[in-house]
PDB file of C-alpha atoms in Angstrom:
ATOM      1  CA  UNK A  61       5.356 -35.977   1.179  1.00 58.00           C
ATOM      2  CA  UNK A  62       5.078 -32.152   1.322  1.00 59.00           C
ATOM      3  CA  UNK A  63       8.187 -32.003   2.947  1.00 65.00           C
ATOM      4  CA  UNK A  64      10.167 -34.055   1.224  1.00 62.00           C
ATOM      5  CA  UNK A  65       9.166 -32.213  -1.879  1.00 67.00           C
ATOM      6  CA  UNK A  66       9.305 -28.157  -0.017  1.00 69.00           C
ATOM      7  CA  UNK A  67      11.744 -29.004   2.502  1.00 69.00           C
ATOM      8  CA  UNK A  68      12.428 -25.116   3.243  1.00 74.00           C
ATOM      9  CA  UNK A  69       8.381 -24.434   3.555  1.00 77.00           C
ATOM     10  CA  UNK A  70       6.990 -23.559   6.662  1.00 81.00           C
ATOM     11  CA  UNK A  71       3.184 -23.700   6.401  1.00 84.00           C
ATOM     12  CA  UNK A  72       2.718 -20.995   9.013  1.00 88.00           C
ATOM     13  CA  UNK A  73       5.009 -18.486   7.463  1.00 88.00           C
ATOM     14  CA  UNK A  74       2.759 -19.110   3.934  1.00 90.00           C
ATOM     15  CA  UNK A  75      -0.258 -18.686   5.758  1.00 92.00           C
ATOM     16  CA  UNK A  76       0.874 -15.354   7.190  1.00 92.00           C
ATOM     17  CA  UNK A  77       2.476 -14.179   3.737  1.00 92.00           C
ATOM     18  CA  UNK A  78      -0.696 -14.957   1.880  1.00 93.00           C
ATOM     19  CA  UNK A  79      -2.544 -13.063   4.811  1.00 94.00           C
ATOM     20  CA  UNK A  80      -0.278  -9.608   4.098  1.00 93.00           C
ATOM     21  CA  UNK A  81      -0.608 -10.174  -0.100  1.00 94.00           C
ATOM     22  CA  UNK A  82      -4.679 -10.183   0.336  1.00 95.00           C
ATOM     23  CA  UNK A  83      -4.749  -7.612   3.102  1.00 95.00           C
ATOM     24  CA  UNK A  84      -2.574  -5.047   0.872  1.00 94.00           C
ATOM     25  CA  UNK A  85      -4.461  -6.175  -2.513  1.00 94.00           C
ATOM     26  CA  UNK A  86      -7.932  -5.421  -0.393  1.00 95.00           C
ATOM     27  CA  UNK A  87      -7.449  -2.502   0.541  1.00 96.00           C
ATOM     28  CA  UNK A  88      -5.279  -1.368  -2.174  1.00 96.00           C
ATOM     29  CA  UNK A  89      -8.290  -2.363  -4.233  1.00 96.00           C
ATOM     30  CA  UNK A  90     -10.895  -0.468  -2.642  1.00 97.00           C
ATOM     31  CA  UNK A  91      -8.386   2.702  -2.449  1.00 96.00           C
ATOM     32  CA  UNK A  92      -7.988   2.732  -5.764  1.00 97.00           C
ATOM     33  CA  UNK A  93     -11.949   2.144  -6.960  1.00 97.00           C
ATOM     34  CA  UNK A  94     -12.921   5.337  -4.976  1.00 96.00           C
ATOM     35  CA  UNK A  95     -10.017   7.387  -6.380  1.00 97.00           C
ATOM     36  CA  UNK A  96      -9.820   6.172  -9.493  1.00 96.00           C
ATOM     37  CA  UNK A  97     -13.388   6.456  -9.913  1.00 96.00           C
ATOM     38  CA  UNK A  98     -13.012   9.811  -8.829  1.00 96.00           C
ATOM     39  CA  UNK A  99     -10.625  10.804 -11.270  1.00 96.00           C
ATOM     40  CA  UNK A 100     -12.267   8.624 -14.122  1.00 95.00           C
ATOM     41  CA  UNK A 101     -15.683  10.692 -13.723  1.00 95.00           C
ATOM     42  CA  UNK A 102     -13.256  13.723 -13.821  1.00 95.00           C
ATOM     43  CA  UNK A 103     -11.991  12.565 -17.098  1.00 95.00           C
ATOM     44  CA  UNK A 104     -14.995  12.279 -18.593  1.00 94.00           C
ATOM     45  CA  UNK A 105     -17.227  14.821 -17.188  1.00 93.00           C
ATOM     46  CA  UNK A 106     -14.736  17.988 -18.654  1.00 93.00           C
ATOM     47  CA  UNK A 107     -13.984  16.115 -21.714  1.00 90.00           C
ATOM     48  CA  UNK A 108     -14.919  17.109 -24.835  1.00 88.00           C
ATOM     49  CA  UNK A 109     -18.809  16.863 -25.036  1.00 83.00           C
ATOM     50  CA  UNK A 110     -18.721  16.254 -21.358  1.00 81.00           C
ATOM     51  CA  UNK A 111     -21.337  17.597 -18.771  1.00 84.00           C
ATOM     52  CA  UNK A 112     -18.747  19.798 -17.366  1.00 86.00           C
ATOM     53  CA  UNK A 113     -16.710  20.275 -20.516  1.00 86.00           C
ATOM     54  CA  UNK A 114     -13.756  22.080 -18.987  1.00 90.00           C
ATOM     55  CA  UNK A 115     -10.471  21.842 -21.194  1.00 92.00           C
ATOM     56  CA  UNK A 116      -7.910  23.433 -18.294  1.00 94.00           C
ATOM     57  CA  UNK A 117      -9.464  20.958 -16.026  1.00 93.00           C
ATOM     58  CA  UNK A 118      -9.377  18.295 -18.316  1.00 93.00           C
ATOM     59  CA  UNK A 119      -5.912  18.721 -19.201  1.00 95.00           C
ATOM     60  CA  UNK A 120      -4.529  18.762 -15.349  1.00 95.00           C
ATOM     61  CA  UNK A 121      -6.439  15.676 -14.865  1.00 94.00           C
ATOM     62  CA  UNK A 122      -5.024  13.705 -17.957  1.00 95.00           C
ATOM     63  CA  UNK A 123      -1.945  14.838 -16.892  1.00 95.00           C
ATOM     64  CA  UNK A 124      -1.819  13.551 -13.119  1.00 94.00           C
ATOM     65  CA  UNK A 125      -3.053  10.303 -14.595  1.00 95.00           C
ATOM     66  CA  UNK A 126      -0.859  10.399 -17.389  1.00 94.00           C
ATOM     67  CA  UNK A 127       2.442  11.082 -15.051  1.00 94.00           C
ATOM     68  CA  UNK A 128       1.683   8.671 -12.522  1.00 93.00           C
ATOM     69  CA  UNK A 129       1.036   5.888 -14.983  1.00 91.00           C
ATOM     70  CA  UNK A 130       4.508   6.393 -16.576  1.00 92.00           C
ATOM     71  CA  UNK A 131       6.637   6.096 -13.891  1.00 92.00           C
ATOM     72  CA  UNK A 132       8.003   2.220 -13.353  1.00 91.00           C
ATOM     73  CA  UNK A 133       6.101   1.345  -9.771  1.00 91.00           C
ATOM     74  CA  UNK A 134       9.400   0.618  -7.930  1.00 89.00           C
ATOM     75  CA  UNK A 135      10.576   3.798  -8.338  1.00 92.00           C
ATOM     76  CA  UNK A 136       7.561   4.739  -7.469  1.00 92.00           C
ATOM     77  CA  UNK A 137       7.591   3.617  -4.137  1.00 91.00           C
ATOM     78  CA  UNK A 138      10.978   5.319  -3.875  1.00 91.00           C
ATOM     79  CA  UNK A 139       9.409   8.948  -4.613  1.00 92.00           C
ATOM     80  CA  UNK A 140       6.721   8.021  -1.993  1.00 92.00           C
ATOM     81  CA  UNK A 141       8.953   6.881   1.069  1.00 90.00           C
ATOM     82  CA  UNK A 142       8.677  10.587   2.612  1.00 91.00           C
ATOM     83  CA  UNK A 143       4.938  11.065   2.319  1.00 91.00           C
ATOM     84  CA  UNK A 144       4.416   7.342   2.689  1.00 90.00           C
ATOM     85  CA  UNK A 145       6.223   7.578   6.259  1.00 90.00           C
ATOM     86  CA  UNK A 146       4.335  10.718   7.255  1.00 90.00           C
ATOM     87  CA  UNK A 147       1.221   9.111   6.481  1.00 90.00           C
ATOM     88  CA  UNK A 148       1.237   5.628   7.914  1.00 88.00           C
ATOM     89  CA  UNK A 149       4.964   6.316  10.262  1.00 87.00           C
ATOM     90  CA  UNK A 150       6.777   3.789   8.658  1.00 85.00           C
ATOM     91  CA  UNK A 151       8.728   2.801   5.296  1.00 84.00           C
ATOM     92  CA  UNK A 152       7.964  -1.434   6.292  1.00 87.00           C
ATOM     93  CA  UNK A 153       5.350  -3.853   6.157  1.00 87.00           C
ATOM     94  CA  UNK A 154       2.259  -3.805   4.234  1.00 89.00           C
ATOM     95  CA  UNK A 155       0.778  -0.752   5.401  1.00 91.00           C
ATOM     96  CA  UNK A 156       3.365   1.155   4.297  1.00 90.00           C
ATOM     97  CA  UNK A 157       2.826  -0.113   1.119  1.00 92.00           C
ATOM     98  CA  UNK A 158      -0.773   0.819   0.492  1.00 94.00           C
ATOM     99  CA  UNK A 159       0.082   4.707  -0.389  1.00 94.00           C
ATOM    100  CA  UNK A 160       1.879   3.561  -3.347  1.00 93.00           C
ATOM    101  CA  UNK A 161      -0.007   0.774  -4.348  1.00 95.00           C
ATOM    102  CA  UNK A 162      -2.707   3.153  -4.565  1.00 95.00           C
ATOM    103  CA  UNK A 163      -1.262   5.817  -6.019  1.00 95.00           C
ATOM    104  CA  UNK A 164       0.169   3.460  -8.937  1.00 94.00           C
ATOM    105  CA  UNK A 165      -3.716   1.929  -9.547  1.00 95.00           C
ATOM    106  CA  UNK A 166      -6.359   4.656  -9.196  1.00 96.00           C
ATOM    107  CA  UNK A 167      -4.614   6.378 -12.674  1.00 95.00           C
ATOM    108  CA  UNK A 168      -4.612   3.102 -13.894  1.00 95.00           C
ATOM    109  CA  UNK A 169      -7.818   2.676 -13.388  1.00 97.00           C
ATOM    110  CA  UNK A 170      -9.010   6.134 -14.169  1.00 96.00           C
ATOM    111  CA  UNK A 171      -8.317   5.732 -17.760  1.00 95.00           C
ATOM    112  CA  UNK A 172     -10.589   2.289 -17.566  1.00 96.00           C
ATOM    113  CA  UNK A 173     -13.359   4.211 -15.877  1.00 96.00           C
ATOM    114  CA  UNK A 174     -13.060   6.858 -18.598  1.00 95.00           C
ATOM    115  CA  UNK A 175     -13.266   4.362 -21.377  1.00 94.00           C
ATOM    116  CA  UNK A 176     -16.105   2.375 -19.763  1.00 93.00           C
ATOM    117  CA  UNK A 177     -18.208   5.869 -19.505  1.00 93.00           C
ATOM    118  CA  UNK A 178     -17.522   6.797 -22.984  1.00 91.00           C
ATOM    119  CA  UNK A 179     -19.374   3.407 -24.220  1.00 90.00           C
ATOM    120  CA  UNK A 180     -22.361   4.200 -22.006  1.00 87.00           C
ATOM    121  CA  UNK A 181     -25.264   5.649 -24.857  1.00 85.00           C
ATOM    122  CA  UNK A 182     -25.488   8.997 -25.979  1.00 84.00           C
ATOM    123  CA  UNK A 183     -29.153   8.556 -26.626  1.00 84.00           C
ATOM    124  CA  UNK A 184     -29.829   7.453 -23.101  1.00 84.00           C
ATOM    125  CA  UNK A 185     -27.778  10.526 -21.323  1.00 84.00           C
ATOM    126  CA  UNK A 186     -29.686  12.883 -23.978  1.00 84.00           C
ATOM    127  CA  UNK A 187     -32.998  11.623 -22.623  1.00 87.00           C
ATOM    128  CA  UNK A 188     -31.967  11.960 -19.430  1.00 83.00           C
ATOM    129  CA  UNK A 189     -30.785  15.421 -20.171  1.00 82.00           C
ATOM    130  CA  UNK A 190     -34.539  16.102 -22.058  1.00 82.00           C
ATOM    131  CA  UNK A 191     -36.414  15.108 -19.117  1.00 85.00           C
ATOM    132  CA  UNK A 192     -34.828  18.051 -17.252  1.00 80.00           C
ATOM    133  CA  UNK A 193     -32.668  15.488 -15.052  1.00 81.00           C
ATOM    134  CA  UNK A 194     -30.140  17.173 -12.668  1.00 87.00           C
ATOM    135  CA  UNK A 195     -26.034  16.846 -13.969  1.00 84.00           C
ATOM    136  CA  UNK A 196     -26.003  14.265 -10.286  1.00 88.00           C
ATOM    137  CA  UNK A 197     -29.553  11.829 -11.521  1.00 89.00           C
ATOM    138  CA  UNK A 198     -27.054  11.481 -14.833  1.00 88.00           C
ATOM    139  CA  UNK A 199     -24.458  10.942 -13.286  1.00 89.00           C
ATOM    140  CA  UNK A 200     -25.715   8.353 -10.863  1.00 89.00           C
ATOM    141  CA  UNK A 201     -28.754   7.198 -12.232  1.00 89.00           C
ATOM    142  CA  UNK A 202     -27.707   6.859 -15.989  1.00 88.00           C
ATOM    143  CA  UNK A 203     -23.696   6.915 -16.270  1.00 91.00           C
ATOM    144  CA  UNK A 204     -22.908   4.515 -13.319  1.00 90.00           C
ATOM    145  CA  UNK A 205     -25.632   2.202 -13.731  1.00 90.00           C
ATOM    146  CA  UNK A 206     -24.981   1.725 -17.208  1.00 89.00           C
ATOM    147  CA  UNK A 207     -21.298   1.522 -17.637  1.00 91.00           C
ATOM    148  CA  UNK A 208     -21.639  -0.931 -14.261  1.00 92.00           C
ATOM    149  CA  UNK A 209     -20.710  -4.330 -16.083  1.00 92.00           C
ATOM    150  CA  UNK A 210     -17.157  -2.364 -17.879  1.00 93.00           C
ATOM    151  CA  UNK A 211     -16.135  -0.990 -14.388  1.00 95.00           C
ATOM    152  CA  UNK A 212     -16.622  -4.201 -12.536  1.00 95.00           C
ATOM    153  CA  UNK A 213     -14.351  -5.382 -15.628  1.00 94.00           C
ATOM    154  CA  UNK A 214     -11.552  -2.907 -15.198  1.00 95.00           C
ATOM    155  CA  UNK A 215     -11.914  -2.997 -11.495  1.00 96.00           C
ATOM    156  CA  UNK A 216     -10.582  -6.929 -11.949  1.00 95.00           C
ATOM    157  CA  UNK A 217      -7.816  -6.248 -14.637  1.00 95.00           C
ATOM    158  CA  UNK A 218      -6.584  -3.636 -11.632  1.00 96.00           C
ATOM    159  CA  UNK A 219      -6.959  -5.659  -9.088  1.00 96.00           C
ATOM    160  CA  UNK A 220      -5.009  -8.166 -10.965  1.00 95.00           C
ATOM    161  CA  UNK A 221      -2.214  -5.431 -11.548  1.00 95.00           C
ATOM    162  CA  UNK A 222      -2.241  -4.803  -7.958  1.00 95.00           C
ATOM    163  CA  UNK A 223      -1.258  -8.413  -6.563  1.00 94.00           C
ATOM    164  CA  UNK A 224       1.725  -8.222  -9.290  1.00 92.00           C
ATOM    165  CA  UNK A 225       2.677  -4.366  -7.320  1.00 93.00           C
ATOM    166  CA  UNK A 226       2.204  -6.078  -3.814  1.00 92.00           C
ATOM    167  CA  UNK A 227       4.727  -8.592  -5.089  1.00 89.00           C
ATOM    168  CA  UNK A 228       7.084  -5.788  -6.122  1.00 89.00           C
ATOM    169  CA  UNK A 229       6.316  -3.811  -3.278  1.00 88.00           C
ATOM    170  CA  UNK A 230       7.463  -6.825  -1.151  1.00 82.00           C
ATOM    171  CA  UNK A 231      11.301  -6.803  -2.405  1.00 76.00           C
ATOM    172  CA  UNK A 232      12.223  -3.649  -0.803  1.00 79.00           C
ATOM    173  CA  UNK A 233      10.160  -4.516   2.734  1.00 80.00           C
ATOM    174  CA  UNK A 234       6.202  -4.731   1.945  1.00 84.00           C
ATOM    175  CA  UNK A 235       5.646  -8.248   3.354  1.00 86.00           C
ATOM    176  CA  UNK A 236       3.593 -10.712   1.707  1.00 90.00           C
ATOM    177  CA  UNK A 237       4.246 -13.354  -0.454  1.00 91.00           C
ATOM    178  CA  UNK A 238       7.056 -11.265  -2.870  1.00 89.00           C
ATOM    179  CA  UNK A 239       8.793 -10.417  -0.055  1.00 88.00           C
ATOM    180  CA  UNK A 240       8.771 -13.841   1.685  1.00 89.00           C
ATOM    181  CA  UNK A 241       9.919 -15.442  -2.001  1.00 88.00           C
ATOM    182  CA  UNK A 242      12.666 -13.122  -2.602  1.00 85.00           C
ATOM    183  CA  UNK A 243      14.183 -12.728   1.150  1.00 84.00           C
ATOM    184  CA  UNK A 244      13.011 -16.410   1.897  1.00 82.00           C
ATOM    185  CA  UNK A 245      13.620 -17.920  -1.203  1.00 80.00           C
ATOM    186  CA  UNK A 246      15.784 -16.692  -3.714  1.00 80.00           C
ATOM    187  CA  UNK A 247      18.670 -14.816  -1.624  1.00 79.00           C
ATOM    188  CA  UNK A 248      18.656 -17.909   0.707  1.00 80.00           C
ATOM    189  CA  UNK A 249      18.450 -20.593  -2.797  1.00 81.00           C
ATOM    190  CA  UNK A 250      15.209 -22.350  -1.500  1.00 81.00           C
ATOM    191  CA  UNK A 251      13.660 -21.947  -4.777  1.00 86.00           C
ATOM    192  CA  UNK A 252      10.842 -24.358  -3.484  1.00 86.00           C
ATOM    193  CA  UNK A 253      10.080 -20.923  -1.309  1.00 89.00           C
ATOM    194  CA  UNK A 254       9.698 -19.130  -4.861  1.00 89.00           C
ATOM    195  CA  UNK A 255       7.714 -21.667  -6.221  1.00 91.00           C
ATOM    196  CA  UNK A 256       4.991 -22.205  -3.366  1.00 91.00           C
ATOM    197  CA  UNK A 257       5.011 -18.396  -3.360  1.00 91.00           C
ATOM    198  CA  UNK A 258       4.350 -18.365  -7.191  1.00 92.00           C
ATOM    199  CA  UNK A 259       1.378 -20.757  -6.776  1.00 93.00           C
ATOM    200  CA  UNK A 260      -0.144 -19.037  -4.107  1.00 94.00           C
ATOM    201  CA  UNK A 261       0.082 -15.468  -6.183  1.00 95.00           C
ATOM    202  CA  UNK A 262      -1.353 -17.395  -9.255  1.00 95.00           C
ATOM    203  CA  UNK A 263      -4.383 -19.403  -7.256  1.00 95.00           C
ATOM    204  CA  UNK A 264      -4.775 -15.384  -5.975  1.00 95.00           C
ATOM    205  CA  UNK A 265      -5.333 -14.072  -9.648  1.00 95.00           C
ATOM    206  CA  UNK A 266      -7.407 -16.473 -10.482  1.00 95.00           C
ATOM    207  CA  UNK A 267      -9.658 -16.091  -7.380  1.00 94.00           C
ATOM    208  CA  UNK A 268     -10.252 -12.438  -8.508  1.00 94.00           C
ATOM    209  CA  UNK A 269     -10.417 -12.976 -11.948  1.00 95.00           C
ATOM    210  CA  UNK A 270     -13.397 -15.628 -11.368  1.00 95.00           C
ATOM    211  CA  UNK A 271     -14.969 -13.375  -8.694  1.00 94.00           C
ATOM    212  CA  UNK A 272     -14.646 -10.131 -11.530  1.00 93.00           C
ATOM    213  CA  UNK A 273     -15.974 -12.044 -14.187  1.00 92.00           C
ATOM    214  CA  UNK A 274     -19.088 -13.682 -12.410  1.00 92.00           C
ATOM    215  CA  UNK A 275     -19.670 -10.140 -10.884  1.00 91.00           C
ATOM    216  CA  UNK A 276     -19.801  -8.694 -14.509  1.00 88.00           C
ATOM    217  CA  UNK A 277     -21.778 -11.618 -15.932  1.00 87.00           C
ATOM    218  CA  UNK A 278     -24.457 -10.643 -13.439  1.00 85.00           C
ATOM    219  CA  UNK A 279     -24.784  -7.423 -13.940  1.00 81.00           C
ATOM    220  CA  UNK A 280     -24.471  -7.049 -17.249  1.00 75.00           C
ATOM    221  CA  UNK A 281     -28.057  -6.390 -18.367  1.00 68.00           C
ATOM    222  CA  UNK A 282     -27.178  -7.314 -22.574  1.00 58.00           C
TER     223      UNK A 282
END
């Protein structure tokens, strides 16, 4: 019945696809968490009001995270092919892909970090502050803690982002499902290759979505 229906599917090839989409979205993931938690923090902490209200360094950091956002993500693989094959030796396969992948999500998720730090309580950091706590107890004892539930949150709308980049990523040579569907599928006509592939990315999104949200719900101490 299967293939009668996906006559141009080979299981094995799927399988190996859907192996290259989660390895690039896992590690593109956790890439982008520590750096765009990194940069987030930066954000906020020398923003106005901040702990290490800094306007130069504020406005260097909104600006790396503001450039990098702007520019289209295929092209941004493009601008990254020379550091990108310095770095991992190649321009192919989903390795080579993980520079940019991460490099297009931690701004992305910077600004998301930022926003879920600016909801955490005054009143709570102020106590903190009263108490004669040190700017790194705040910062991960009060600021992290609190705004845990929002980052989880943004974490999954990135991660989300990400497995639509790997697809991208896969049309000039990533691997993974986007490359199998458009090399596989559409320049060859087996649209039931585009399809499968489609179903596969969507059952992918959902998987993280669910895992996000239950994370979130769990933590959330409201």
């Amino acid at each position: 019945m299967f293939e009668q229906l996906f006559p141009n599917v080979r299981v094995e090839d799927m399988i190996t696809a859907t192996n290259e989409t989660l390895f690039m979205t896992f590690f593109s993931v956790l890439g982008t968490f520590i750096f765009g938690l990194l940069l987030g923090l930066l954000l906020y902490l020398t923003g106005p009001g901040g702990l290490w209200e800094n306007k130069f360094a504020n406005w260097i950091t909104a600006t790396i995270v503001n450039v990098f956002r702007a520019i289209p993500f295929i092209i941004l693989i493009l601008l990254l092919f020379p550091f990108t094959d310095f770095l991992v030796g190649t321009i192919r396969g989903p390795k080579a892909a993980l520079p940019a992948l991460i490099v297009g999500g931690a701004p992305f998720y910077a600004r998301l970090v930022e926003i879920a730090l600016k909801e955490v309580d005054k009143g709570v950091v102020e106590a903190a502050k009263a108490m004669g706590a040190k700017y790194r107890t705040i910062i991960f004892k009060v600021l992290l803690p609190e705004s845990t539930p929002a980052l989880i949150s943004g974490l999954t709308v990135t991660a989300i982002a990400l497995i639509s980049y790997t697809a991208v990523a896969g049309v000039i040579g990533a691997g993974g499902l986007g490359d199998f569907a458009y090399f596989y599928g559409f320049q060859r006509n087996s649209f039931d290759v585009v399809f499968v592939c489609t179903v596969l990315i969507v059952i992918i999104v959902f998987i993280f979505q669910f895992i996000g949200d239950f994370a979130s719900r769990k933590l959330d101490k409201r």
